[in-house]
Amino acid sequence: MPEAVIAAEGAGKRFLIHHQRATSLKERLLQTRRSQAEEFWALRDIDLRISGGETVGLIGANGSGKSTLLKLLAGILAPSAGSVKVRGRVASLLELGAGFNGELTGRENIYLNASILGLSRREINRNFDSIVEFSGLEQFIDNQVKHYSSGQYVRLGFAIAVHVDPDILLVDEVLAVGDEAFQAKCLAKITEFQERGCTILFVTHALDLVPRLCSRGLVLDHGRVLHDGDALEATERLRSLLGTAADQSGGAGADASSLRIGGLRLVDPAAPSAYKGEFRIGEALLAEVDVQVGPQAPPLAAVRVVVTGPADVPMWVMDAEEVRFEPNTSRTVRFLVKELPPIQGIFALAVALREPDGRALDARRFGEAFRVIGSSEHGLVEVAWSIEGTEEEQGAKSSASRRPRAAGDRGRR
Amino acid sequence: MLSAADVRAAAQSRIRWELLANLIRKDLKVKYKNSTLGFLWSLANPLLYLVVFDLVFTQFLRNNVPYFAVMFMSGLLVWNFFNLSTLSATGVVVGSANLVRKVRFPRVVLPLASVGFAGVHFVLQMLVFFVFLLAFYRDFIGPQLVLLVPALVVALLFTTGMALLVSALNVRYRDVEHLLEIVLLAWFWLTPIVYPVSFVQARLVPKHLFWIFMANPMTAVVTSIQRAIYRHPVVVSDGKVVQVLATDGYAFYLKWLGVAGAISLVLLALGTLVFRRMEADFAEEL
């Protein structure tokens, strides 16, 4: 097992919410009682081991503690409980261009900012041209940064941050800035870091990015880890938590030279030529995943399908490990569900393609993929049940018995 | 065992001279950008002080100190170094809030850069001062100049300790800034910069309390620099004998520099300790 580069043990972060913070000496001195501070644990009991080279997606609702966790790992905040150990040089894309001085030129800010981020002058000299080129600000590099547009500002910040040559990269929602071309550049850079073996921790609200970029997903909820494991499952878990299950086109950013999810068809295995959107409980279902294989596709890949049920809860996971792919072809991977469980409602499917080492290739979600209907319109689950006695006296046996309306006997074969 | 990754990580948490130099350079650049006279402005302040104080003390108040300007500047420049360092260190962490809140770097470089920034000014002002001395006060050349070395070391230690302490305290207690402005003003007048130390020695009513006056580390520094540059404790001027400095003997200065050095080391330790303890909470307090 590779050594953990990030290790948190029982880590917690407590903030004190002072209703009236004693910010002056006078108040401090005159305060006779202890200040009325409310404790708030932004993070609690975080146990986390991340090995070198992993890409971990950190997701959660607003206020779930994602950014606080990143700041703990970045060494900006100190944990109030437990310990956080990080090995290696950390680059954080937390706030790009933090510490830029508007009066200085782009050039001067590159030297200053990179120096703050831990680069030596030699390293900066070596990377200077590359930084400028990446930022695309060649013409403006000797202008004062205060005249930059906010986009230019962030681009320069990003360019410096990615040249820190980190062992660990912390990314917080930075991909939300910049135009599409720049975003694509950022994603490419992140992929490059992955290939170099850099450990990446990635906070985002763009859930479709997570299974595509990450080998592991971490869901935070109210400062605790709710899920730590498969990235696709993590996003489904969070969607169930948020109650959002919007369909996603997905696939757009995936590398076309590699593997891509082309489409998904659901059919009745008995009549595989006709698409089907509605199934009955207990029926069989065949899911056909089309995979387009680009010229540079890896020979082996894993296909994972997560089926999400009506309450936006992941229901079951189907894995096809080590599927062989020939370059420049397309291939269909079929998953047969022999018997649909007695749960009625609308189901979604999320599909992800992975390299055998876990690196994600493509992911796509198909919301409202199919509907399962049972015999009752009420409730979610079809359960065999009966009425056992209507009298109040103890011991009296009931003669009445009920079955689910319409026949439950169709339920199980 | 240290791996390469640990070494690279350390670059993000320990003080690097290069980073310090870059921060100082930034402060200088920002301060003098877009100004035609640039650095010359930093000479304007002591020059103005010199003109005004010379006028007031030699013409109006007639303190009868020969070469008053030399004595005054010997103390004023080092005082300005201390004053500027302390004042800019007070606000430096608060002023760099967006950096402190978002980036991991050794925060202690911030107050150190304030000291460095003031230090650059001090060195350049001293150079200009020495040029003037060469022109008008050749008398300063002599072995007593060696006294500058311990005096400046003590000044640096004391100022650094002070800068660390106030920069950390001011993050939580913003009063420090206001308090310091007043304290530094009083401190200036309680340090023998404008008036000769001999006046205090001679006129302080309970004479055995003179040690309290001397225990001020800045007094030790200022009097030692005066002894090094102004040189003569007793000056004959217009037939009158005027005692300006405390004494001729080096033992007096070295003793008080020793005391000041000890105080400085304690302050430096205290400042480092306070800064280390409060540093972890900077990102939250800002």
mmCIF file of C-alpha atoms in Angstrom, chain A residues 164-371:
data_model
loop_
_atom_site.group_PDB
_atom_site.id
_atom_site.type_symbol
_atom_site.label_atom_id
_atom_site.label_comp_id
_atom_site.label_asym_id
_atom_site.label_seq_id
_atom_site.Cartn_x
_atom_site.Cartn_y
_atom_site.Cartn_z
ATOM 1 C CA VAL A 164 4.435 25.372 -7.939
ATOM 2 C CA ASP A 165 5.077 21.748 -8.938
ATOM 3 C CA PRO A 166 3.151 20.414 -6.001
ATOM 4 C CA ASP A 167 3.067 16.986 -4.471
ATOM 5 C CA ILE A 168 -0.433 17.746 -3.323
ATOM 6 C CA LEU A 169 -2.843 19.967 -5.162
ATOM 7 C CA LEU A 170 -5.883 21.351 -3.397
ATOM 8 C CA VAL A 171 -8.499 22.706 -5.746
ATOM 9 C CA ASP A 172 -11.489 24.638 -4.523
ATOM 10 C CA GLU A 173 -14.125 25.456 -7.054
ATOM 11 C CA VAL A 174 -11.741 27.364 -9.256
ATOM 12 C CA LEU A 175 -12.976 25.763 -12.395
ATOM 13 C CA ALA A 176 -16.038 27.919 -12.113
ATOM 14 C CA VAL A 177 -14.067 30.904 -13.349
ATOM 15 C CA GLY A 178 -12.682 31.771 -16.702
ATOM 16 C CA ASP A 179 -14.039 31.116 -20.150
ATOM 17 C CA GLU A 180 -14.506 27.659 -21.594
ATOM 18 C CA ALA A 181 -11.138 27.571 -23.276
ATOM 19 C CA PHE A 182 -9.418 28.369 -20.014
ATOM 20 C CA GLN A 183 -11.488 25.801 -18.154
ATOM 21 C CA ALA A 184 -10.457 23.165 -20.655
ATOM 22 C CA LYS A 185 -6.840 24.220 -20.079
ATOM 23 C CA CYS A 186 -7.319 23.843 -16.345
ATOM 24 C CA LEU A 187 -8.816 20.394 -16.696
ATOM 25 C CA ALA A 188 -5.979 19.356 -18.970
ATOM 26 C CA LYS A 189 -3.515 20.614 -16.376
ATOM 27 C CA ILE A 190 -5.240 18.641 -13.656
ATOM 28 C CA THR A 191 -5.060 15.502 -15.796
ATOM 29 C CA GLU A 192 -1.384 16.203 -16.338
ATOM 30 C CA PHE A 193 -0.863 16.406 -12.590
ATOM 31 C CA GLN A 194 -2.663 13.087 -12.181
ATOM 32 C CA GLU A 195 -0.353 11.471 -14.660
ATOM 33 C CA ARG A 196 2.643 12.864 -12.843
ATOM 34 C CA GLY A 197 1.480 11.127 -9.693
ATOM 35 C CA CYS A 198 0.387 14.232 -7.880
ATOM 36 C CA THR A 199 -2.242 13.809 -5.188
ATOM 37 C CA ILE A 200 -5.268 15.953 -5.864
ATOM 38 C CA LEU A 201 -8.079 16.970 -3.618
ATOM 39 C CA PHE A 202 -10.809 18.593 -5.474
ATOM 40 C CA VAL A 203 -13.795 20.507 -4.117
ATOM 41 C CA THR A 204 -16.553 21.165 -6.542
ATOM 42 C CA HIS A 205 -20.241 21.591 -6.940
ATOM 43 C CA ALA A 206 -20.070 20.367 -10.514
ATOM 44 C CA LEU A 207 -20.916 16.803 -9.606
ATOM 45 C CA ASP A 208 -20.532 15.457 -13.099
ATOM 46 C CA LEU A 209 -16.841 16.312 -12.976
ATOM 47 C CA VAL A 210 -16.237 14.147 -9.942
ATOM 48 C CA PRO A 211 -16.633 10.660 -11.417
ATOM 49 C CA ARG A 212 -14.851 11.845 -14.517
ATOM 50 C CA LEU A 213 -11.773 13.139 -12.728
ATOM 51 C CA CYS A 214 -11.642 11.362 -9.418
ATOM 52 C CA SER A 215 -10.828 7.867 -8.357
ATOM 53 C CA ARG A 216 -12.451 8.387 -5.008
ATOM 54 C CA GLY A 217 -15.264 10.506 -3.685
ATOM 55 C CA LEU A 218 -15.772 11.942 -0.266
ATOM 56 C CA VAL A 219 -19.151 13.299 0.766
ATOM 57 C CA LEU A 220 -19.238 15.682 3.677
ATOM 58 C CA ASP A 221 -22.403 16.471 5.534
ATOM 59 C CA HIS A 222 -22.516 18.806 8.495
ATOM 60 C CA GLY A 223 -18.825 18.399 9.090
ATOM 61 C CA ARG A 224 -18.729 14.623 9.002
ATOM 62 C CA VAL A 225 -17.734 12.157 6.356
ATOM 63 C CA LEU A 226 -20.889 10.581 5.009
ATOM 64 C CA HIS A 227 -19.323 8.553 2.271
ATOM 65 C CA ASP A 228 -15.760 7.677 1.447
ATOM 66 C CA GLY A 229 -15.261 5.465 -1.536
ATOM 67 C CA ASP A 230 -16.338 5.197 -5.094
ATOM 68 C CA ALA A 231 -16.629 8.570 -6.794
ATOM 69 C CA LEU A 232 -19.740 7.763 -8.786
ATOM 70 C CA GLU A 233 -21.513 6.413 -5.747
ATOM 71 C CA ALA A 234 -20.442 9.517 -3.871
ATOM 72 C CA THR A 235 -22.111 11.826 -6.336
ATOM 73 C CA GLU A 236 -25.267 9.738 -6.288
ATOM 74 C CA ARG A 237 -25.200 9.787 -2.517
ATOM 75 C CA LEU A 238 -24.908 13.540 -2.485
ATOM 76 C CA ARG A 239 -27.657 13.922 -5.052
ATOM 77 C CA SER A 240 -29.908 11.892 -2.836
ATOM 78 C CA LEU A 241 -28.983 14.154 0.028
ATOM 79 C CA LEU A 242 -29.634 17.296 -1.940
ATOM 80 C CA GLY A 243 -32.679 15.919 -3.664
ATOM 81 C CA THR A 244 -31.387 16.907 -7.053
ATOM 82 C CA ALA A 245 -31.195 14.385 -9.800
ATOM 83 C CA ALA A 246 -30.995 16.428 -12.892
ATOM 84 C CA ASP A 247 -29.962 14.743 -16.070
ATOM 85 C CA GLN A 248 -26.542 15.491 -17.343
ATOM 86 C CA SER A 249 -25.232 15.409 -20.781
ATOM 87 C CA GLY A 250 -21.790 14.555 -19.437
ATOM 88 C CA GLY A 251 -19.051 13.251 -21.603
ATOM 89 C CA ALA A 252 -18.400 16.616 -23.179
ATOM 90 C CA GLY A 253 -15.085 17.221 -21.504
ATOM 91 C CA ALA A 254 -13.831 13.670 -21.823
ATOM 92 C CA ASP A 255 -10.911 13.036 -24.050
ATOM 93 C CA ALA A 256 -12.246 11.904 -27.405
ATOM 94 C CA SER A 257 -9.088 9.976 -28.158
ATOM 95 C CA SER A 258 -9.831 7.688 -25.264
ATOM 96 C CA LEU A 259 -12.997 5.941 -24.155
ATOM 97 C CA ARG A 260 -16.361 7.664 -24.179
ATOM 98 C CA ILE A 261 -19.801 6.656 -23.165
ATOM 99 C CA GLY A 262 -21.835 6.851 -26.342
ATOM 100 C CA GLY A 263 -25.259 6.054 -25.027
ATOM 101 C CA LEU A 264 -27.480 3.817 -23.006
ATOM 102 C CA ARG A 265 -30.356 1.626 -24.088
ATOM 103 C CA LEU A 266 -32.735 -0.250 -21.881
ATOM 104 C CA VAL A 267 -34.490 -3.209 -23.386
ATOM 105 C CA ASP A 268 -36.455 -6.274 -22.496
ATOM 106 C CA PRO A 269 -34.012 -9.201 -22.832
ATOM 107 C CA ALA A 270 -36.737 -11.235 -24.449
ATOM 108 C CA ALA A 271 -37.167 -8.637 -27.192
ATOM 109 C CA PRO A 272 -33.851 -6.779 -27.362
ATOM 110 C CA SER A 273 -34.664 -4.811 -30.473
ATOM 111 C CA ALA A 274 -37.254 -2.562 -28.828
ATOM 112 C CA TYR A 275 -36.302 0.128 -26.336
ATOM 113 C CA LYS A 276 -38.292 0.039 -23.214
ATOM 114 C CA GLY A 277 -38.855 2.733 -20.626
ATOM 115 C CA GLU A 278 -41.323 1.032 -18.358
ATOM 116 C CA PHE A 279 -40.854 -2.226 -16.517
ATOM 117 C CA ARG A 280 -42.886 -4.183 -14.045
ATOM 118 C CA ILE A 281 -41.548 -5.305 -10.709
ATOM 119 C CA GLY A 282 -39.809 -8.622 -11.072
ATOM 120 C CA GLU A 283 -39.274 -8.286 -14.770
ATOM 121 C CA ALA A 284 -35.862 -8.597 -16.350
ATOM 122 C CA LEU A 285 -34.015 -5.594 -17.713
ATOM 123 C CA LEU A 286 -31.092 -5.386 -20.062
ATOM 124 C CA ALA A 287 -28.974 -2.256 -19.957
ATOM 125 C CA GLU A 288 -26.768 -1.751 -22.988
ATOM 126 C CA VAL A 289 -23.952 0.737 -22.600
ATOM 127 C CA ASP A 290 -22.352 1.912 -25.818
ATOM 128 C CA VAL A 291 -18.696 2.740 -25.516
ATOM 129 C CA GLN A 292 -16.873 4.610 -28.236
ATOM 130 C CA VAL A 293 -13.263 3.635 -28.336
ATOM 131 C CA GLY A 294 -10.841 6.302 -29.468
ATOM 132 C CA PRO A 295 -7.393 5.765 -30.992
ATOM 133 C CA GLN A 296 -5.550 6.092 -27.699
ATOM 134 C CA ALA A 297 -7.883 4.057 -25.573
ATOM 135 C CA PRO A 298 -6.428 1.809 -22.922
ATOM 136 C CA PRO A 299 -6.856 -1.867 -23.798
ATOM 137 C CA LEU A 300 -8.628 -2.662 -20.568
ATOM 138 C CA ALA A 301 -11.218 -0.649 -18.721
ATOM 139 C CA ALA A 302 -13.865 -1.119 -16.113
ATOM 140 C CA VAL A 303 -17.479 -0.115 -16.567
ATOM 141 C CA ARG A 304 -19.557 0.705 -13.567
ATOM 142 C CA VAL A 305 -23.262 1.365 -13.468
ATOM 143 C CA VAL A 306 -24.937 2.798 -10.406
ATOM 144 C CA VAL A 307 -28.706 2.526 -10.357
ATOM 145 C CA THR A 308 -30.397 5.265 -8.392
ATOM 146 C CA GLY A 309 -33.887 4.709 -7.123
ATOM 147 C CA PRO A 310 -36.929 6.897 -6.733
ATOM 148 C CA ALA A 311 -35.798 8.557 -3.513
ATOM 149 C CA ASP A 312 -32.540 9.458 -5.212
ATOM 150 C CA VAL A 313 -30.825 6.781 -3.233
ATOM 151 C CA PRO A 314 -28.240 4.601 -4.927
ATOM 152 C CA MET A 315 -29.863 1.169 -5.102
ATOM 153 C CA TRP A 316 -27.305 -1.170 -6.525
ATOM 154 C CA VAL A 317 -24.035 -1.115 -8.391
ATOM 155 C CA MET A 318 -23.064 -3.216 -11.369
ATOM 156 C CA ASP A 319 -19.417 -3.591 -12.317
ATOM 157 C CA ALA A 320 -17.874 -4.991 -15.416
ATOM 158 C CA GLU A 321 -14.195 -5.124 -14.656
ATOM 159 C CA GLU A 322 -11.507 -5.533 -17.260
ATOM 160 C CA VAL A 323 -13.505 -5.157 -20.407
ATOM 161 C CA ARG A 324 -11.297 -5.354 -23.478
ATOM 162 C CA PHE A 325 -11.536 -2.521 -25.995
ATOM 163 C CA GLU A 326 -10.115 -2.364 -29.501
ATOM 164 C CA PRO A 327 -9.014 1.118 -30.604
ATOM 165 C CA ASN A 328 -11.226 2.938 -33.081
ATOM 166 C CA THR A 329 -14.254 0.755 -32.603
ATOM 167 C CA SER A 330 -17.365 0.975 -30.576
ATOM 168 C CA ARG A 331 -18.497 -1.646 -28.242
ATOM 169 C CA THR A 332 -21.603 -2.416 -26.248
ATOM 170 C CA VAL A 333 -21.404 -3.684 -22.717
ATOM 171 C CA ARG A 334 -24.601 -5.382 -21.572
ATOM 172 C CA PHE A 335 -25.780 -5.658 -17.997
ATOM 173 C CA LEU A 336 -28.653 -7.975 -17.311
ATOM 174 C CA VAL A 337 -30.855 -7.390 -14.309
ATOM 175 C CA LYS A 338 -32.608 -10.688 -13.882
ATOM 176 C CA GLU A 339 -35.344 -9.479 -11.658
ATOM 177 C CA LEU A 340 -36.205 -5.896 -10.786
ATOM 178 C CA PRO A 341 -36.659 -5.425 -7.052
ATOM 179 C CA PRO A 342 -40.100 -4.614 -5.679
ATOM 180 C CA ILE A 343 -39.550 -0.908 -5.718
ATOM 181 C CA GLN A 344 -41.631 1.268 -7.904
ATOM 182 C CA GLY A 345 -40.832 4.645 -9.302
ATOM 183 C CA ILE A 346 -38.441 6.345 -11.629
ATOM 184 C CA PHE A 347 -34.861 5.167 -11.735
ATOM 185 C CA ALA A 348 -31.707 6.898 -12.921
ATOM 186 C CA LEU A 349 -28.527 5.312 -14.162
ATOM 187 C CA ALA A 350 -25.033 6.679 -13.769
ATOM 188 C CA VAL A 351 -22.307 5.129 -15.847
ATOM 189 C CA ALA A 352 -18.570 5.538 -15.433
ATOM 190 C CA LEU A 353 -15.578 4.274 -17.353
ATOM 191 C CA ARG A 354 -12.356 3.678 -15.519
ATOM 192 C CA GLU A 355 -8.914 2.456 -16.188
ATOM 193 C CA PRO A 356 -8.084 -0.636 -14.135
ATOM 194 C CA ASP A 357 -6.024 1.513 -11.758
ATOM 195 C CA GLY A 358 -9.093 3.565 -10.975
ATOM 196 C CA ARG A 359 -8.369 6.620 -13.076
ATOM 197 C CA ALA A 360 -11.620 7.868 -14.494
ATOM 198 C CA LEU A 361 -12.105 8.116 -18.231
ATOM 199 C CA ASP A 362 -15.675 9.216 -18.650
ATOM 200 C CA ALA A 363 -18.867 9.408 -16.676
ATOM 201 C CA ARG A 364 -22.383 10.135 -17.598
ATOM 202 C CA ARG A 365 -25.675 10.192 -15.865
ATOM 203 C CA PHE A 366 -29.007 9.251 -17.337
ATOM 204 C CA GLY A 367 -31.791 10.675 -15.228
ATOM 205 C CA GLU A 368 -35.279 9.221 -15.522
ATOM 206 C CA ALA A 369 -33.865 6.270 -17.387
ATOM 207 C CA PHE A 370 -36.757 3.922 -16.717
ATOM 208 C CA ARG A 371 -39.826 3.477 -14.602
#
